[in-house]
Coordinates of C-alpha atoms in Angstrom, one line a residue:
M14 CA 7.6 8.0 -24.5
R15 CA 10.2 10.6 -23.6
Y16 CA 13.2 9.3 -21.8
Q17 CA 16.1 11.2 -20.1
S18 CA 19.7 11.4 -21.2
G19 CA 21.9 9.0 -19.0
P20 CA 22.1 5.4 -18.4
K21 CA 20.5 3.2 -21.1
F22 CA 18.5 0.1 -20.6
R23 CA 18.4 -2.8 -23.0
R24 CA 14.6 -3.1 -23.9
S25 CA 13.4 -6.5 -25.2
A26 CA 10.0 -7.2 -26.9
I27 CA 7.8 -8.9 -24.6
A28 CA 5.1 -11.5 -24.2
A29 CA 1.5 -11.6 -22.3
A30 CA -1.4 -13.3 -21.5
A31 CA -3.8 -13.0 -18.3
S32 CA -5.6 -14.9 -15.9
A33 CA -8.8 -13.8 -13.8
F34 CA -8.8 -13.5 -10.2
V35 CA -11.3 -12.5 -7.6
S36 CA -11.3 -8.8 -7.6
I37 CA -10.9 -7.3 -4.3
S38 CA -10.7 -3.7 -3.6
L39 CA -7.5 -3.2 -1.4
V40 CA -6.5 0.4 -2.3
G41 CA -4.9 1.9 0.5
C42 CA -4.1 -1.2 2.4
G43 CA -0.7 -1.3 3.6
N44 CA -0.1 2.3 2.6
E45 CA -0.2 3.8 6.3
A46 CA 3.4 5.0 6.0
Q47 CA 5.2 6.1 9.2
L48 CA 6.8 9.4 9.9
D49 CA 9.0 10.5 12.6
P50 CA 7.2 12.8 14.9
D51 CA 10.3 15.2 15.2
R52 CA 9.8 15.9 11.4
V53 CA 6.1 16.7 11.4
Q54 CA 5.5 20.2 10.2
T55 CA 5.6 22.4 13.4
G56 CA 2.9 24.6 12.1
L57 CA 0.5 21.5 12.4
D58 CA 0.2 21.2 16.0
G59 CA -2.4 18.9 16.9
V60 CA -2.2 17.1 13.6
A61 CA -1.6 13.2 13.8
G62 CA -1.6 12.8 10.0
R63 CA -3.3 13.3 6.7
L64 CA -5.7 11.3 4.8
A65 CA -5.6 11.6 0.9
L66 CA -8.8 10.4 -1.0
V67 CA -9.0 10.1 -4.9
E68 CA -12.2 11.7 -6.4
H69 CA -13.9 9.2 -8.5
N70 CA -13.8 10.0 -12.4
G71 CA -12.3 13.3 -11.4
D72 CA -8.7 14.7 -11.4
R73 CA -8.6 16.1 -7.7
L74 CA -6.9 14.5 -5.0
H75 CA -8.6 15.6 -1.6
I76 CA -6.5 15.8 1.5
M77 CA -7.7 15.8 5.2
N78 CA -6.0 16.7 8.5
V79 CA -6.5 13.8 11.1
A80 CA -6.5 15.5 14.5
A81 CA -4.4 13.9 17.4
R82 CA -6.4 12.2 20.2
D83 CA -6.2 13.7 23.4
D84 CA -8.0 10.8 25.3
G85 CA -5.0 8.8 26.1
H86 CA -4.4 7.1 22.7
D87 CA -0.9 8.7 22.0
G88 CA 1.8 6.5 22.8
D89 CA -0.1 4.0 25.0
H90 CA -0.8 0.7 23.5
G91 CA -2.7 -1.5 25.9
H92 CA -6.1 -3.0 25.9
D93 CA -8.0 -3.5 29.0
G94 CA -11.2 -4.5 27.4
E95 CA -13.5 -1.9 29.2
H96 CA -14.9 0.1 26.3
G97 CA -18.4 1.5 25.5
H98 CA -20.1 -0.3 22.7
D99 CA -23.1 0.3 20.4
D100 CA -24.9 -3.2 21.1
E101 CA -27.1 -2.6 18.0
H102 CA -24.3 -3.2 15.7
D103 CA -21.1 -4.3 17.6
H104 CA -21.0 -8.0 17.9
D105 CA -18.5 -7.8 20.9
H106 CA -16.6 -10.7 21.6
E107 CA -16.1 -9.8 25.3
G108 CA -13.3 -11.1 27.4
E109 CA -11.1 -11.5 24.3
H110 CA -9.2 -8.1 24.2
G111 CA -6.7 -9.2 26.7
H112 CA -3.0 -8.4 26.0
D113 CA 0.2 -9.2 27.5
E114 CA 2.1 -6.3 29.3
E115 CA 4.0 -5.4 26.3
H116 CA 1.0 -4.2 24.6
D117 CA -0.8 -2.5 27.5
H118 CA -3.3 0.1 25.9
D119 CA -4.7 1.6 29.2
H120 CA -8.1 3.0 27.9
E121 CA -10.6 2.2 30.4
G122 CA -13.7 4.2 29.8
E123 CA -12.0 6.4 27.3
H124 CA -13.8 5.3 24.3
D125 CA -17.4 6.3 25.5
H126 CA -17.8 9.2 22.7
D127 CA -21.7 9.3 22.5
E128 CA -22.0 13.0 23.7
E129 CA -18.3 14.2 22.8
H130 CA -18.5 12.9 19.1
D131 CA -22.1 12.8 17.7
H132 CA -21.7 9.5 15.4
D133 CA -24.9 10.6 13.5
H134 CA -24.0 13.2 11.0
D135 CA -27.0 12.7 8.7
E136 CA -28.6 16.0 9.6
E137 CA -25.7 18.2 10.2
H138 CA -24.5 17.4 6.9
D139 CA -27.9 18.1 4.9
E140 CA -26.8 21.8 3.9
D141 CA -23.0 21.6 4.1
H142 CA -20.3 19.3 4.5
D143 CA -18.5 20.6 7.6
H144 CA -16.7 17.7 9.2
A145 CA -17.9 17.9 12.8
D146 CA -19.3 20.2 15.4
G147 CA -16.3 22.1 17.1
P148 CA -12.7 21.2 17.9
E149 CA -13.5 17.6 18.6
A150 CA -13.6 16.7 14.9
L151 CA -11.3 14.1 14.0
L152 CA -11.0 14.9 10.4
S153 CA -11.0 18.3 8.7
P154 CA -10.4 19.4 5.0
V155 CA -7.1 20.8 3.9
D156 CA -6.7 21.2 0.3
A157 CA -7.5 19.5 -2.8
V158 CA -4.8 19.2 -5.7
F159 CA -5.1 18.6 -9.4
L160 CA -3.7 15.7 -11.0
D161 CA -2.8 15.3 -14.6
R162 CA -5.3 12.5 -15.2
S163 CA -8.5 11.2 -13.8
G164 CA -8.9 7.7 -12.5
M165 CA -5.5 7.6 -10.8
R166 CA -4.9 5.1 -8.0
L167 CA -3.6 6.1 -4.6
H168 CA -0.4 4.8 -2.5
A169 CA 1.8 6.2 0.2
S170 CA 5.6 6.2 0.3
A171 CA 7.3 4.2 2.7
G172 CA 8.9 7.2 4.4
G173 CA 5.7 8.6 5.3
R174 CA 6.0 12.0 3.3
Y175 CA 4.5 11.7 -0.1
F176 CA 1.4 10.4 -1.8
V177 CA 2.0 8.2 -4.9
V178 CA -0.6 8.4 -7.6
T179 CA -0.5 6.0 -10.6
S180 CA -2.5 5.6 -13.7
R181 CA -1.9 2.1 -15.3
D182 CA -4.0 3.2 -18.3
N183 CA -2.0 6.4 -19.0
D184 CA 1.6 5.1 -18.0
L185 CA 1.9 7.9 -15.5
V186 CA 3.0 8.3 -11.9
Q187 CA 2.7 11.5 -10.1
F188 CA 4.2 12.5 -6.5
V189 CA 2.4 14.8 -4.1
D190 CA 4.0 16.2 -0.9
S191 CA 1.7 15.7 2.1
G192 CA 3.0 19.0 3.6
L193 CA 3.8 17.2 6.8
I194 CA 7.5 17.7 6.7
A195 CA 9.1 20.6 8.6
E196 CA 10.8 23.0 5.9
D197 CA 14.5 22.6 7.2
D198 CA 14.1 18.7 6.4
H199 CA 13.5 18.8 2.9
G200 CA 16.1 16.4 1.1
H201 CA 17.9 15.1 4.5
D202 CA 16.6 11.7 5.2
D203 CA 19.7 10.8 7.0
D204 CA 18.5 7.9 8.6
H205 CA 17.7 6.3 5.3
D206 CA 20.6 3.9 4.2
H207 CA 20.4 1.9 1.0
D208 CA 23.7 0.3 1.5
G209 CA 23.3 -1.1 4.8
D210 CA 24.0 -4.7 6.0
H211 CA 21.7 -7.7 5.3
D212 CA 20.2 -8.4 8.8
H213 CA 16.6 -7.9 7.4
D214 CA 15.1 -9.0 10.7
H215 CA 16.2 -6.0 12.7
D216 CA 17.0 -3.4 10.1
H217 CA 13.4 -2.4 9.7
G218 CA 11.1 -1.1 12.7
G219 CA 7.7 -2.0 13.7
D220 CA 6.0 0.3 11.2
D221 CA 7.1 -1.7 8.2
H222 CA 4.1 -2.9 5.9
A223 CA 4.3 -5.3 3.1
H224 CA 1.2 -5.7 1.1
D225 CA -0.3 -6.7 -2.3
E226 CA -2.8 -4.0 -2.3
E227 CA -3.7 -3.6 -6.0
H228 CA -7.0 -4.0 -8.1
D229 CA -6.6 -6.7 -10.5
H230 CA -6.3 -5.7 -14.0
D231 CA -6.0 -9.2 -15.6
E232 CA -9.2 -9.3 -17.5
E233 CA -8.5 -6.1 -19.5
H234 CA -5.0 -6.9 -20.3
A235 CA -5.0 -10.5 -21.9
Q236 CA -2.6 -10.5 -24.8
D237 CA -0.7 -12.3 -27.3
G238 CA 3.0 -13.4 -26.8
G239 CA 6.0 -11.5 -28.1
H240 CA 9.6 -12.2 -28.7
D241 CA 12.9 -12.2 -26.8
H242 CA 15.5 -10.3 -28.5
E243 CA 18.2 -10.1 -25.8
G244 CA 18.7 -11.8 -22.6
E245 CA 17.6 -9.8 -19.4
H246 CA 19.9 -7.3 -17.7
A247 CA 20.2 -8.8 -13.9
H248 CA 21.3 -5.6 -12.4
T249 CA 19.8 -1.9 -12.1
H250 CA 21.1 1.5 -12.9
A251 CA 20.6 4.4 -10.6
A252 CA 18.9 7.1 -12.6
T253 CA 19.1 10.6 -11.9
L254 CA 16.0 12.1 -13.2
K255 CA 16.6 15.2 -15.2
Q256 CA 14.5 18.2 -16.4
H257 CA 13.2 17.9 -19.9
D258 CA 10.2 19.4 -22.0
H259 CA 6.8 18.2 -20.7
D260 CA 5.8 15.2 -22.7
H261 CA 2.7 13.2 -22.7
D262 CA 2.8 11.6 -26.1
H263 CA 3.9 8.3 -24.7
D264 CA 5.7 7.1 -27.7
H265 CA 7.4 4.1 -26.2
G266 CA 8.8 2.7 -29.5
D267 CA 10.5 -0.4 -30.3
D268 CA 14.0 0.6 -29.6
D269 CA 15.8 -1.8 -27.3
D270 CA 18.2 1.0 -26.1
H271 CA 16.4 3.7 -24.4
D272 CA 16.0 5.4 -21.1
H273 CA 13.1 5.3 -18.5
G274 CA 10.9 8.2 -18.9
H275 CA 11.0 10.8 -16.1
E276 CA 10.2 14.3 -15.6
H277 CA 11.5 16.6 -12.7
D278 CA 12.0 20.0 -12.1
H279 CA 13.7 20.6 -8.9
D280 CA 13.0 24.6 -8.9
H281 CA 9.4 24.1 -8.2
D282 CA 9.2 21.6 -5.7
H283 CA 9.3 23.6 -2.5
A284 CA 7.1 26.5 -3.0
H285 CA 5.1 25.4 0.2
D286 CA 8.1 25.2 2.6
G287 CA 6.7 26.4 6.0
M288 CA 3.0 26.2 4.8
G289 CA 2.0 22.8 5.5
Q290 CA 0.1 22.7 2.3
P291 CA 0.0 19.8 -0.1
Q292 CA 1.7 20.2 -3.6
V293 CA 2.0 18.0 -6.7
L294 CA 5.6 17.7 -7.4
S295 CA 7.0 18.1 -11.0
L296 CA 8.6 14.6 -10.9
R297 CA 6.7 12.2 -13.2
L298 CA 7.4 8.8 -14.3
F299 CA 6.0 7.5 -17.8
D300 CA 7.0 3.8 -17.8
S301 CA 4.6 1.2 -18.9
R302 CA 1.5 0.4 -16.9
P303 CA 2.5 0.8 -13.2
T304 CA 0.7 -1.7 -11.3
H305 CA 1.7 -3.2 -7.9
F306 CA 3.0 -1.0 -5.3
Q307 CA 4.9 -2.2 -2.3
T308 CA 6.6 -0.7 0.8
F309 CA 9.0 -2.2 3.3
G310 CA 11.1 -0.4 5.8
D311 CA 12.0 2.8 4.0
Q312 CA 11.9 1.8 0.6
S313 CA 8.9 1.6 -1.8
A314 CA 8.7 -0.6 -5.2
L315 CA 6.7 -0.1 -7.9
F316 CA 6.3 -2.7 -10.7
F317 CA 5.4 -1.6 -14.1
D318 CA 3.9 -4.6 -16.1
G319 CA 5.0 -3.4 -19.5
D320 CA 3.2 -3.9 -22.9
T321 CA 3.3 -6.7 -25.4
G322 CA 5.6 -5.9 -28.3
V323 CA 6.0 -2.2 -26.8
A324 CA 7.7 -2.3 -23.5
S325 CA 9.1 -4.7 -21.2
A326 CA 8.5 -4.7 -17.4
S327 CA 10.6 -3.1 -14.9
V328 CA 10.7 -2.0 -11.3
A329 CA 11.2 1.4 -9.9
V330 CA 12.9 1.2 -6.2
F331 CA 13.1 4.4 -4.3
N332 CA 13.0 6.3 -0.7
D333 CA 11.6 9.5 0.2
A334 CA 14.9 11.1 -0.1
G335 CA 14.9 9.7 -3.7
I336 CA 11.7 11.3 -4.6
E337 CA 12.9 14.6 -3.3
A338 CA 16.3 14.2 -5.2
G339 CA 14.7 12.7 -8.4
E340 CA 16.8 9.6 -8.0
M341 CA 16.0 6.1 -8.1
D342 CA 17.0 2.4 -9.1
Y343 CA 15.5 0.6 -11.9
I344 CA 15.4 -3.2 -12.3
P345 CA 14.6 -4.1 -15.8
R346 CA 12.8 -7.5 -16.8
T347 CA 13.0 -9.1 -20.4
Y348 CA 9.3 -9.6 -20.7
A349 CA 6.1 -8.0 -20.0
Q350 CA 4.4 -9.5 -17.0
H351 CA 1.7 -8.8 -14.4
G352 CA 4.6 -9.1 -11.7
A353 CA 5.6 -8.0 -8.3
A354 CA 8.6 -7.1 -6.2
Q355 CA 9.5 -7.3 -2.8
V356 CA 12.6 -4.9 -1.7
V357 CA 13.9 -5.6 1.9
G358 CA 17.0 -3.7 2.7
N359 CA 19.5 -4.4 0.0
V360 CA 17.9 -7.7 -1.3
A361 CA 15.2 -7.5 -3.9
F362 CA 12.9 -10.5 -4.8
V363 CA 11.5 -10.0 -8.2
T364 CA 9.2 -11.9 -10.5
R365 CA 10.9 -13.5 -13.6
Q366 CA 8.9 -14.3 -16.8
E367 CA 10.0 -17.2 -19.0
D368 CA 6.9 -18.2 -20.6
I369 CA 6.3 -15.9 -23.6
D370 CA 2.6 -17.4 -23.7
S371 CA 1.7 -16.3 -20.2
F372 CA 1.6 -12.7 -18.6
L373 CA 1.7 -14.1 -15.1
P374 CA 5.3 -15.1 -14.1
E375 CA 6.4 -18.4 -12.8
R376 CA 9.8 -17.8 -11.2
V377 CA 11.3 -15.5 -9.0
D378 CA 14.8 -13.7 -8.9
R379 CA 17.1 -12.6 -6.2
L380 CA 19.1 -9.6 -6.5
E381 CA 21.3 -7.7 -4.1
R382 CA 22.3 -4.1 -4.0
L383 CA 26.2 -4.0 -4.8
G384 CA 28.0 -1.1 -5.4
G385 CA 24.9 1.0 -5.6
Q386 CA 23.3 -1.4 -8.2
F387 CA 21.0 -4.4 -8.0
R388 CA 22.7 -7.2 -9.3
H389 CA 21.4 -10.8 -10.1
I390 CA 22.2 -13.5 -7.5
E391 CA 20.2 -16.4 -8.5
T392 CA 17.0 -17.6 -10.1
Y393 CA 15.0 -20.0 -7.5
D394 CA 14.5 -23.5 -8.7
V395 CA 11.1 -23.6 -6.9
Q396 CA 8.4 -23.1 -9.7
C397 CA 5.4 -20.9 -9.0
P398 CA 3.1 -21.1 -11.7
G399 CA 0.5 -18.3 -12.2
L400 CA 2.4 -16.1 -9.6
H401 CA 0.3 -13.3 -8.2
G402 CA 0.4 -11.6 -5.0
S403 CA 3.3 -11.0 -2.7
A404 CA 4.2 -9.7 1.0
S405 CA 7.0 -9.7 3.3
N406 CA 7.0 -9.8 7.4
G407 CA 10.1 -9.5 9.4
G408 CA 11.7 -13.0 8.4
Y409 CA 9.9 -14.3 5.3
T410 CA 8.8 -13.2 1.9
A411 CA 5.9 -15.0 0.1
F412 CA 4.6 -15.1 -3.3
G413 CA 1.2 -16.5 -4.2
C414 CA 1.3 -19.5 -6.7
G415 CA -1.6 -21.5 -8.6
D416 CA -0.5 -24.5 -6.5
G417 CA 0.5 -22.9 -3.1
L418 CA 3.0 -20.5 -1.8
L419 CA 6.9 -19.7 -2.8
L420 CA 8.1 -18.9 0.8
I421 CA 11.6 -17.5 0.9
D422 CA 13.4 -17.7 4.3
R423 CA 15.2 -14.4 4.9
Q424 CA 16.5 -15.6 8.1
S425 CA 18.8 -18.3 6.9
N426 CA 22.0 -18.2 4.9
G427 CA 21.4 -17.9 1.3
F428 CA 17.6 -16.9 1.5
P429 CA 16.5 -20.5 0.7
A430 CA 13.0 -20.9 -0.9
T431 CA 10.5 -23.6 -0.5
K432 CA 7.1 -24.6 -1.6
V433 CA 3.9 -24.7 0.7
A434 CA 1.5 -26.6 -1.0
N435 CA -2.4 -25.5 -1.0
P436 CA -4.3 -27.0 1.8
A437 CA -6.6 -30.0 1.3
S438 CA -9.5 -27.7 2.0
F439 CA -9.0 -25.9 -1.4
T440 CA -11.2 -27.1 -4.0
G441 CA -11.4 -26.5 -7.9
D442 CA -9.2 -23.5 -9.0
M443 CA -9.0 -21.9 -5.4
R444 CA -5.4 -20.4 -4.9
I445 CA -4.1 -17.4 -2.7
G446 CA -3.8 -14.4 -5.0
R447 CA -3.6 -11.8 -2.6
L448 CA -1.1 -11.5 0.6
A449 CA -0.7 -9.0 3.3
A450 CA 2.0 -9.0 6.0
H451 CA 3.4 -6.8 8.8
A452 CA 7.1 -6.7 9.9
D453 CA 6.0 -7.4 13.4
V454 CA 3.6 -10.2 13.0
P455 CA 4.9 -13.5 12.4
E456 CA 1.8 -14.7 10.3
M457 CA 0.7 -13.6 7.0
V458 CA -2.8 -13.4 5.4
G459 CA -3.6 -14.8 2.3
I460 CA -6.9 -14.5 0.1
A461 CA -8.2 -17.3 -1.8
S462 CA -11.7 -17.0 -3.4
G463 CA -12.4 -13.7 -1.4
H464 CA -11.7 -15.4 2.0
P465 CA -9.0 -14.9 4.4
Y466 CA -6.3 -17.6 5.3
L467 CA -3.9 -17.5 7.9
I468 CA -0.3 -18.3 6.9
H469 CA 2.3 -19.5 9.4
P470 CA 5.7 -19.3 7.3
T471 CA 7.7 -21.0 10.3
H472 CA 5.9 -24.2 9.8
G473 CA 4.4 -23.7 6.5
D474 CA 0.8 -24.1 7.6
I475 CA -2.3 -22.3 5.8
E476 CA -5.6 -22.4 7.8
A477 CA -8.9 -20.5 7.5
L478 CA -8.9 -17.2 9.7
A479 CA -11.1 -18.1 12.5
G480 CA -14.1 -15.9 13.0
W481 CA -14.5 -14.8 9.5
P482 CA -18.1 -15.1 8.3
E483 CA -18.2 -18.1 5.7
D484 CA -20.7 -16.5 3.5
L485 CA -18.9 -13.2 3.0
G486 CA -16.0 -12.1 0.8
I487 CA -13.2 -9.5 1.9
E488 CA -13.7 -5.9 0.4
A489 CA -10.5 -4.6 1.7
M490 CA -7.9 -5.1 4.3
A491 CA -5.1 -3.6 6.6
F492 CA -2.7 -4.2 9.5
D493 CA -2.5 -1.0 12.0
G494 CA 0.6 0.8 12.4
H495 CA 2.0 -1.6 15.2
G496 CA 0.5 -5.0 13.6
E497 CA -1.6 -5.4 16.9
H498 CA -4.7 -5.3 14.9
F499 CA -5.7 -6.6 11.4
V500 CA -8.7 -5.0 10.1
A501 CA -10.8 -6.2 7.2
L502 CA -14.2 -5.0 5.4
D503 CA -16.5 -7.6 4.1
D504 CA -18.6 -7.2 1.1
A505 CA -21.7 -6.5 3.3
G506 CA -20.2 -3.5 4.9
E507 CA -19.1 -4.7 8.2
L508 CA -15.7 -4.2 9.6
H509 CA -13.9 -7.1 11.4
I510 CA -11.3 -6.4 13.9
F511 CA -8.9 -9.0 14.8
N512 CA -6.3 -9.0 17.7
T513 CA -3.3 -10.5 16.3
G514 CA -1.1 -10.8 19.5
Q515 CA -4.1 -12.8 21.0
E516 CA -4.2 -15.6 18.5
W517 CA -5.9 -13.5 16.2
T518 CA -9.1 -13.4 18.2
L519 CA -12.0 -11.6 16.5
T520 CA -12.7 -8.6 18.9
H521 CA -15.3 -6.6 17.1
S522 CA -17.7 -6.8 13.9
R523 CA -19.2 -3.4 13.2
A524 CA -21.5 -2.5 10.5
V525 CA -20.1 0.8 9.0
L526 CA -21.3 1.1 5.5
G527 CA -24.9 1.3 4.0
A528 CA -25.7 -0.9 1.1
Q529 CA -23.2 -0.6 -1.9
D530 CA -25.3 -1.6 -4.6
D531 CA -24.4 1.0 -7.3
E532 CA -22.0 -1.0 -9.7
D533 CA -20.9 2.2 -11.5
L534 CA -19.2 3.5 -8.2
P535 CA -16.0 2.3 -7.1
A536 CA -15.7 -0.2 -4.0
P537 CA -15.2 1.0 -0.4
S538 CA -11.5 1.6 0.5
L539 CA -9.7 1.1 3.9
A540 CA -6.8 2.7 5.8
V541 CA -5.5 2.7 9.3
S542 CA -3.7 5.3 11.3
G543 CA 0.2 4.5 12.3
H544 CA -1.1 5.2 15.8
D545 CA -4.0 6.5 17.7
G546 CA -5.8 3.1 16.8
L547 CA -8.1 4.5 14.0
A548 CA -9.5 2.8 10.9
F549 CA -11.0 5.1 7.8
V550 CA -13.4 3.5 5.5
T551 CA -15.0 5.3 2.3
D552 CA -18.6 4.8 1.5
P553 CA -18.8 5.9 -2.1
V554 CA -22.7 5.5 -2.3
N555 CA -23.3 7.8 0.7
R556 CA -20.2 10.1 -0.1
L557 CA -18.8 9.6 3.4
V558 CA -15.6 8.8 5.2
V559 CA -16.4 6.8 8.2
V560 CA -13.7 6.8 11.2
V561 CA -13.6 3.7 13.6
D562 CA -11.9 3.1 16.9
L563 CA -9.9 -0.2 16.8
E564 CA -10.0 -0.7 20.4
S565 CA -13.8 -0.3 21.0
G566 CA -15.2 -0.9 17.4
E567 CA -17.1 2.2 17.7
V568 CA -17.8 4.8 14.9
L569 CA -16.4 7.9 16.0
E570 CA -17.3 10.0 12.9
S571 CA -19.1 10.1 9.6
V572 CA -17.8 12.7 7.6
A573 CA -19.7 13.7 4.5
V574 CA -17.8 15.0 1.5
D575 CA -19.2 16.6 -1.7
Y576 CA -17.6 14.2 -4.3
V577 CA -17.5 10.2 -4.7
P578 CA -14.5 9.0 -2.7
S579 CA -12.5 6.3 -4.2
G580 CA -8.9 5.3 -3.1
L581 CA -7.9 6.2 0.4
V582 CA -4.6 6.2 2.3
W583 CA -3.1 7.8 5.5
L584 CA 0.2 9.5 6.2
G585 CA 1.5 10.8 9.4
G586 CA 3.8 10.4 12.4
A587 CA 4.5 7.2 14.2
E588 CA 4.2 7.4 18.1

C-alpha cells in the first residue's frame, strides 16, 4: 500500500476470528443525509434530491434526480389519515395515523395518484426505459459515473453532498460529488464545527441518523490470531491527504511505522462547478477492509477492519469539508477486528479488541477530540462479548453484545455505560447484531434472528416490535428524515411503515416487490428521502426502482432500469 508523507502510525500485527450472523441487506439504511436547501445547486430547480444506485457486477454508479413534489408535501409534516389506498395490497391500519399538532402533515386527499401517476409501468417500459410519462415523473436519470472496481458498496456522507463507495475486498474507498452543491459553496462548510462543546443532545439536528447498515462479512473472514507488537495509540492524527502517484498495488507490508493510504488531486475536483453533474473525486483511501459506515450530525465514521498479520484496524472520521479539502482524522486500533465506531460531536466510542483469538471485539473505548486530535479517555469496564452492531440517538449510544446491549448514557456526566441483558424471550444463541436509531427518536431498533425489537434506552427494556409478521424476517430498514416513520422491508417483498410518534403504530403494509428468488442477484435495498415522505426500494430481479409514499403507503412509481440495481442511497435538501 502507498502511504502519504506526514504523520506516522504505529502498526501492530493483528488477530482475527469470526462468528456468523443473520445476513440482512441494509445497504442504504441510514444513508439519507441532509443538505441545507440554500446550498442546493441553483440550476437544479424542482429537484429535491438525488438517488445513487450501484450496478450489480458492474463498475458504474447510476445517479437519478428525485423531483420535488408539488402536492403539499414540502415543509408540511402532519398526518390526517385520509389517504387513498389500493385495497388489494395495502393492509391499512385505519385510525392509527393520528399525530399531535407538532407533526401535523396536512395531506387530505393529496395522495390519490391513480391518474396523475400511472403505477403500472410494465407496458410503458417494454421497449425503453423512460422513467415516467411527462413532467409528473418523480425519478429521472442524470448520469452514470465509472468507479475503479466492481462490487462496490454505497453510502452517503453525513453532510449530504457526497456518495461514498467502498470495496472491502479491494481495500478501496472512493468519493463521488453528487452535483447538488452550488459552485460558490465548494469547501465552505462553515456550519461544521469539529471543536464544539459536548452538549450532544442539542448539537445535532433532527436529520441525524445513526445506523449499522452493513452486510455481514464474517463467514468469509474467519482467520487465525496475530501478535501484539506495541501498545495501541489512544489518539488520532489529523492527516492531510497529499497527491501522489496513482497506486493500486496494495502492498501493505508489516512495517509498524507507516501512514494511511490516500490519494488526492485537488486540481481535478471542481470541473463540474455550475453544471450539476456528478463526478468521481480523485480522493481515494486504501486502508484495509473498509466495512461499517456510520453517520451522526455532520460527521461520518468509516471502520477499517484490518487484516491478520498485515494491517491493524482503524477508523477514519470526516465531514464534507474534510472530503473537499482532503483532510480527516484517524483513530488507530491495535488488532484487526470486525468493529464499529460511533462519533458524536467531539466524542468517539470505538470498539477495542483484546482477545487475539476473536475477530469480534469485546470492549469499547471512549475518546475525545482535544487539541484537534482524538485522545483516549477510558476503556469501559462493561464487557460486550461478540460485539456487533452499533447506533446512536439523541441521548444514548448502543452496541450489540452476545448477551445483551452495552448502553452508554451521553446525557450524564462521564458518559456512564451499563449492560442491558437479553430478554427472557430470547432462546438459544439469539442476540441483537444490528441496530438502527434516529437522533429525534427516543427508541432504537435492534435485529435478533432477523426480527425487529424495540429498545427503550431510558429504562433498559427490549421488546418485540408490535405488528411485525412473526414468520417474516427483515430484509432492509430505515428511518425517514424526520424520524416520524420507521420503514422496513420484509423478506417476502412487503414494506411495513410504522409511526414512531404514535407508539410505533403499524400504519401500512404494502407488497412492493415480486418474487426475489434468484440467489445470484443482490438482495433488495431501501432508502428514504429526507423530506417529501418517500421510500425507494430496488427490485433486482425485475430491474425496477419502486417509489412509495410513506403517508398513504401507495406505490407512486415503478421505474425500469437497464441494469441490476444493487445498493441504493439518497442525498438531498432537508425541508
